[in-house]
Amino acid sequence: MGQEQPAARQNLVRRLATAVFGAPKYLKDPGLFHKMSLIPVLAWVGLGADGLSSSSYGPEEAFRALGSHTYLAITLGAFTALTVFIISYAYSRIIEHFPHGGGGYIVATHMLGENAGVVSGSALLVDYVLTITVSIASCVDALFSYIPKPYHAYKVEVACLLAVLLIVLNIRGVKESIAVMAPIFMVFVGTHVLLLLDGIFTHTDRFVPLAADFHAGLSHDLSSIGAFGIMMLFLRAYSLGGGTYTGIEAVSNGLQIMREPRVQTGKRTMMYMAGSLAFTAGLLFLCYTLIGIRPVEGKTLNSVLADALFADWPLGGTLAFITIFSEGALLLVAAQTGFVDGPRVMSNMAVDSWLPHRFAALSVRLTMRNGIVLMGVASILLLIYTGGSVSALVVMYSINVFLTFSLSQLGMSRFYIKRRQEDPQWLRHLSVHLVGLVLCATILAVTTVEKFTEGGWLTLLITSVVIGICYLIRGHYQSVRKGMEQLDEALLDFPTTGPVNEAAPARNEPTAIQLVSAYSGFGVHTLLSILTTFPKTYKNVIFVSVAVIDSGSFKGAEELEALERSVQQGLVKYVTLARRLGFAADYRLAVATDVVESVVAICRELGEEYPRCTVFTGQLTFRLEKFYHRMLHNETAFAIQRRLQWDGLTTVILPIRVSI
């Protein structure tokens, strides 16, 4: 009765988790990747919302920076649209040459070296946390602008609840979360197309006076501040509108979720994003100038524009409300980009040992749960720390984006210089990336100087701290790897004497079940420890391994098959070694995302098949145990031991010493 109650509670918890996060995915489903992947339109919704939503604040920042020199807004809009297309085209080339995703981190790592890669990756991580935070805070501001002021005290609480909701949706799966948010995206697109086209086609009579105003303003400024002054004024406004481009890289980072053919899907998604963003941002500048929009305290320029244009429409106030409300709602959708791409950057860095390896792990829903939770928790902490202040957050936002942009363009420039003998069109491609590099580096420099005292310093400080932590983690993993290499050198060619035992394991003989990963000195050391600690005790040895699917291997059916073959080959080597040592040996293999659940299930079956069995596994031990060891090295062995001992299976953890 005592055992039934914990089991019942465990089943209840499992059912609740399934209801909230969804049922596990079936890894052997031949259509799994097709079902989870996104077509271009859905990818545009999931990854393009960040870029498109930036039109809610990027053009406004640039227009406000012009001050009274608003005649420059048309030129500024044209340059903004051109910059969108240049950066988007540059990232389309990245998609073509780096089709497995990773964006700026992968480009910087491969083309500029690991040091540039960790800078780019760390900048991206901070940026994606800010993407989530700024988007949610802006969404809440938009929603609460139509709610009585006494309730504004609950803004932060509502923002945190929205962050938790997004965490749950993303753990369920990217496609599921995007499907929920697609209607919001489409309402934004529809209302803003209507807004912009109405602004242009109902004010065609203003084009001739607008040209005259441009000529008059330019003549006045040439005589008062000179050509250099106009250029610096324009450059400042152009750079401070850099938030307009912040979501462009999202597609190249999230290629793993694209439907095959992945490169074509990614490039088409990039085209949708670039076209929609250039159209919206460019025409907003034109409409601001045509209508003569001026800042109004407590309102965004877009809300002023919507009120002015829809004032004469039937139900115009309602339409203006829906238009601006959709901006706030789209900002919530934009937070999705941080949850989609942030954990992917984190997992790529974890695979390269810059971050704890557990961040490359996938959940039973095949999402990077650890990364999603960390990104969400970090954004909640920022929301609480800043009180949900958009003004305090937005100044931190664009610096890291353009740091990554600049490194990506520099990396691709070097890529084409190195390929100049192989690619006849290398010079044309190089010129695009060099132009992109100049634009991005200019915006980065101006934004850093202008915003340094307003929060830019904090962004640089946080990014520097993340980079420092990455180097410490990498250094630890390298030290452990050196210790493991010593085991490999000493034990992988372990000599044996005596006859080879080809007999099948007998059911009633004492059986050692050894949990292993890849064939390595660590596994051989564990096997020898069993033999020396329990001499002449066991007749059978059964090796158990799980082909763990993480973000590095979850890229397609072929990669999964290759992973399974690799693990199987290692198991065959263990079986061969055990037979050379005189044991009857066999192996069991599973393909899964959760090692503990899979190993426990296999060992239960083996416990019924071989009643006189003992489970063995190895665990790294260090001379001086530090607080961070548990964060950097999983506690899988102890978790398995607890589960199996509850089931009545004796489980022994053998220490494997590593000197670092």
Short mmCIF file of N, CA, C and O in Angstrom, two decimals, residues 25-29 31-37 100 174 255-258 260 262 344 347-348 351 360-368 548-561 563 591-593:
data_model
loop_
_atom_site.label_atom_id
_atom_site.label_comp_id
_atom_site.label_asym_id
_atom_site.label_seq_id
_atom_site.Cartn_x
_atom_site.Cartn_y
_atom_site.Cartn_z
N LYS A 25 7.20 13.16 -27.88
CA LYS A 25 7.25 12.87 -29.30
C LYS A 25 7.78 11.44 -29.52
O LYS A 25 8.62 10.96 -28.75
N TYR A 26 7.28 10.80 -30.59
CA TYR A 26 7.73 9.44 -30.92
C TYR A 26 8.91 9.53 -31.87
O TYR A 26 8.78 9.94 -33.03
N LEU A 27 10.11 9.17 -31.37
CA LEU A 27 11.34 9.39 -32.11
C LEU A 27 11.45 8.55 -33.38
O LEU A 27 12.17 8.91 -34.31
N LYS A 28 10.76 7.41 -33.43
CA LYS A 28 10.85 6.53 -34.59
C LYS A 28 9.85 6.91 -35.69
O LYS A 28 9.79 6.26 -36.72
N ASP A 29 9.05 7.94 -35.45
CA ASP A 29 8.08 8.39 -36.44
C ASP A 29 8.83 8.90 -37.67
O ASP A 29 9.58 9.88 -37.58
N GLY A 31 7.88 10.60 -40.08
CA GLY A 31 7.48 11.96 -40.47
C GLY A 31 7.69 12.99 -39.38
O GLY A 31 7.14 14.09 -39.45
N LEU A 32 8.49 12.65 -38.35
CA LEU A 32 8.65 13.53 -37.19
C LEU A 32 9.18 14.90 -37.58
O LEU A 32 8.62 15.93 -37.20
N PHE A 33 10.26 14.95 -38.35
CA PHE A 33 10.87 16.22 -38.70
C PHE A 33 9.94 17.06 -39.57
O PHE A 33 9.88 18.27 -39.44
N HIS A 34 9.20 16.38 -40.44
CA HIS A 34 8.26 17.10 -41.30
C HIS A 34 7.14 17.72 -40.46
O HIS A 34 6.74 18.87 -40.69
N LYS A 35 6.66 16.98 -39.46
CA LYS A 35 5.56 17.48 -38.63
C LYS A 35 5.99 18.65 -37.76
O LYS A 35 5.20 19.55 -37.48
N MET A 36 7.23 18.64 -37.28
CA MET A 36 7.70 19.68 -36.37
C MET A 36 8.24 20.90 -37.10
O MET A 36 8.37 21.97 -36.52
N SER A 37 8.59 20.76 -38.38
CA SER A 37 9.22 21.85 -39.11
C SER A 37 8.19 22.87 -39.57
O SER A 37 6.99 22.61 -39.59
N HIS A 100 22.93 24.64 -41.22
CA HIS A 100 22.47 23.99 -39.99
C HIS A 100 22.13 24.99 -38.89
O HIS A 100 21.88 24.61 -37.76
N VAL A 174 7.73 24.61 -30.64
CA VAL A 174 7.76 25.85 -31.38
C VAL A 174 6.54 25.98 -32.29
O VAL A 174 5.88 27.01 -32.36
N LEU A 255 17.37 28.00 -38.35
CA LEU A 255 17.19 27.13 -39.52
C LEU A 255 16.78 25.71 -39.17
O LEU A 255 16.18 25.01 -39.98
N GLN A 256 17.11 25.26 -37.96
CA GLN A 256 16.78 23.87 -37.59
C GLN A 256 15.29 23.60 -37.62
O GLN A 256 14.88 22.45 -37.80
N ILE A 257 14.47 24.63 -37.45
CA ILE A 257 13.03 24.41 -37.41
C ILE A 257 12.38 24.58 -38.78
O ILE A 257 11.16 24.49 -38.91
N MET A 258 13.20 24.82 -39.81
CA MET A 258 12.66 25.03 -41.16
C MET A 258 12.38 23.70 -41.85
O MET A 258 13.09 22.72 -41.66
N GLU A 260 12.30 21.10 -44.96
CA GLU A 260 13.15 20.83 -46.12
C GLU A 260 12.42 21.18 -47.41
O GLU A 260 11.20 21.02 -47.49
N ARG A 262 15.70 22.99 -46.53
CA ARG A 262 15.86 23.97 -45.45
C ARG A 262 16.41 25.30 -45.94
O ARG A 262 15.97 26.36 -45.51
N ARG A 344 18.70 28.00 -28.89
CA ARG A 344 19.49 27.36 -29.96
C ARG A 344 20.92 27.87 -29.95
O ARG A 344 21.86 27.10 -30.14
N SER A 347 22.47 26.21 -27.00
CA SER A 347 22.79 24.80 -27.23
C SER A 347 24.03 24.65 -28.10
O SER A 347 24.86 23.76 -27.88
N ASN A 348 24.17 25.52 -29.11
CA ASN A 348 25.37 25.48 -29.94
C ASN A 348 26.62 25.76 -29.11
O ASN A 348 27.67 25.12 -29.28
N VAL A 351 27.35 22.68 -26.94
CA VAL A 351 28.01 21.62 -27.70
C VAL A 351 29.51 21.91 -27.81
O VAL A 351 30.34 21.00 -27.78
N ALA A 360 22.37 21.62 -24.07
CA ALA A 360 22.17 21.03 -25.39
C ALA A 360 21.13 19.93 -25.35
O ALA A 360 20.77 19.37 -26.39
N ALA A 361 20.62 19.60 -24.17
CA ALA A 361 19.67 18.50 -24.03
C ALA A 361 18.29 18.90 -24.53
O ALA A 361 17.89 20.06 -24.47
N LEU A 362 17.56 17.90 -25.04
CA LEU A 362 16.19 18.09 -25.50
C LEU A 362 15.22 17.42 -24.53
O LEU A 362 15.55 16.41 -23.92
N SER A 363 14.02 17.98 -24.43
CA SER A 363 12.99 17.38 -23.59
C SER A 363 12.26 16.30 -24.38
O SER A 363 12.54 16.07 -25.56
N VAL A 364 11.28 15.65 -23.74
CA VAL A 364 10.50 14.63 -24.43
C VAL A 364 9.66 15.25 -25.54
O VAL A 364 9.21 14.56 -26.44
N ARG A 365 9.46 16.58 -25.50
CA ARG A 365 8.76 17.28 -26.58
C ARG A 365 9.74 17.77 -27.64
O ARG A 365 9.38 18.49 -28.55
N LEU A 366 11.02 17.38 -27.49
CA LEU A 366 12.09 17.75 -28.42
C LEU A 366 12.28 19.27 -28.48
O LEU A 366 12.55 19.85 -29.53
N THR A 367 12.14 19.92 -27.34
CA THR A 367 12.47 21.33 -27.21
C THR A 367 13.64 21.45 -26.24
O THR A 367 13.87 20.56 -25.41
N MET A 368 14.40 22.56 -26.35
CA MET A 368 15.54 22.78 -25.46
C MET A 368 15.03 23.40 -24.16
O MET A 368 15.17 24.60 -23.91
N VAL A 548 21.83 9.56 -26.96
CA VAL A 548 21.15 10.76 -26.47
C VAL A 548 20.99 11.76 -27.61
O VAL A 548 21.96 12.19 -28.22
N ILE A 549 19.74 12.13 -27.85
CA ILE A 549 19.45 13.12 -28.88
C ILE A 549 19.48 14.50 -28.23
O ILE A 549 18.67 14.81 -27.37
N ASP A 550 20.45 15.32 -28.64
CA ASP A 550 20.50 16.70 -28.18
C ASP A 550 20.40 17.61 -29.39
O ASP A 550 20.17 17.17 -30.51
N SER A 551 20.57 18.91 -29.15
CA SER A 551 20.40 19.86 -30.25
C SER A 551 21.47 19.70 -31.32
O SER A 551 21.28 20.09 -32.46
N GLY A 552 22.63 19.10 -30.96
CA GLY A 552 23.67 18.90 -31.95
C GLY A 552 23.35 17.77 -32.91
O GLY A 552 23.81 17.77 -34.05
N SER A 553 22.57 16.79 -32.48
CA SER A 553 22.25 15.64 -33.32
C SER A 553 20.85 15.71 -33.91
O SER A 553 20.54 15.01 -34.87
N PHE A 554 19.98 16.57 -33.34
CA PHE A 554 18.59 16.62 -33.80
C PHE A 554 18.47 17.57 -34.99
O PHE A 554 17.98 18.68 -34.89
N LYS A 555 18.95 17.11 -36.15
CA LYS A 555 18.93 17.93 -37.35
C LYS A 555 18.29 17.21 -38.53
O LYS A 555 18.16 17.78 -39.60
N GLY A 556 17.92 15.97 -38.35
CA GLY A 556 17.29 15.22 -39.43
C GLY A 556 17.38 13.74 -39.18
O GLY A 556 18.12 13.27 -38.30
N ALA A 557 16.63 12.96 -39.97
CA ALA A 557 16.59 11.51 -39.78
C ALA A 557 17.96 10.88 -39.99
O ALA A 557 18.34 9.94 -39.30
N GLU A 558 18.73 11.39 -40.96
CA GLU A 558 20.06 10.82 -41.23
C GLU A 558 20.98 10.99 -40.04
O GLU A 558 21.76 10.08 -39.70
N GLU A 559 20.93 12.15 -39.39
CA GLU A 559 21.79 12.38 -38.22
C GLU A 559 21.42 11.44 -37.08
O GLU A 559 22.30 10.94 -36.37
N LEU A 560 20.13 11.18 -36.89
CA LEU A 560 19.70 10.25 -35.83
C LEU A 560 20.19 8.84 -36.11
O LEU A 560 20.64 8.13 -35.21
N GLU A 561 20.10 8.41 -37.37
CA GLU A 561 20.59 7.08 -37.73
C GLU A 561 22.09 6.97 -37.53
O GLU A 561 22.59 5.95 -37.05
N LEU A 563 23.87 8.69 -35.40
CA LEU A 563 24.10 8.66 -33.95
C LEU A 563 23.87 7.25 -33.40
O LEU A 563 24.70 6.74 -32.62
N VAL A 591 17.32 4.81 -28.10
CA VAL A 591 17.49 6.16 -28.63
C VAL A 591 16.47 7.05 -27.94
O VAL A 591 15.26 6.78 -28.00
N ALA A 592 16.93 8.09 -27.24
CA ALA A 592 16.01 8.89 -26.43
C ALA A 592 16.62 10.25 -26.12
O ALA A 592 17.80 10.49 -26.39
N THR A 593 15.80 11.13 -25.55
CA THR A 593 16.28 12.43 -25.09
C THR A 593 16.56 12.43 -23.59
O THR A 593 17.33 13.24 -23.11
#
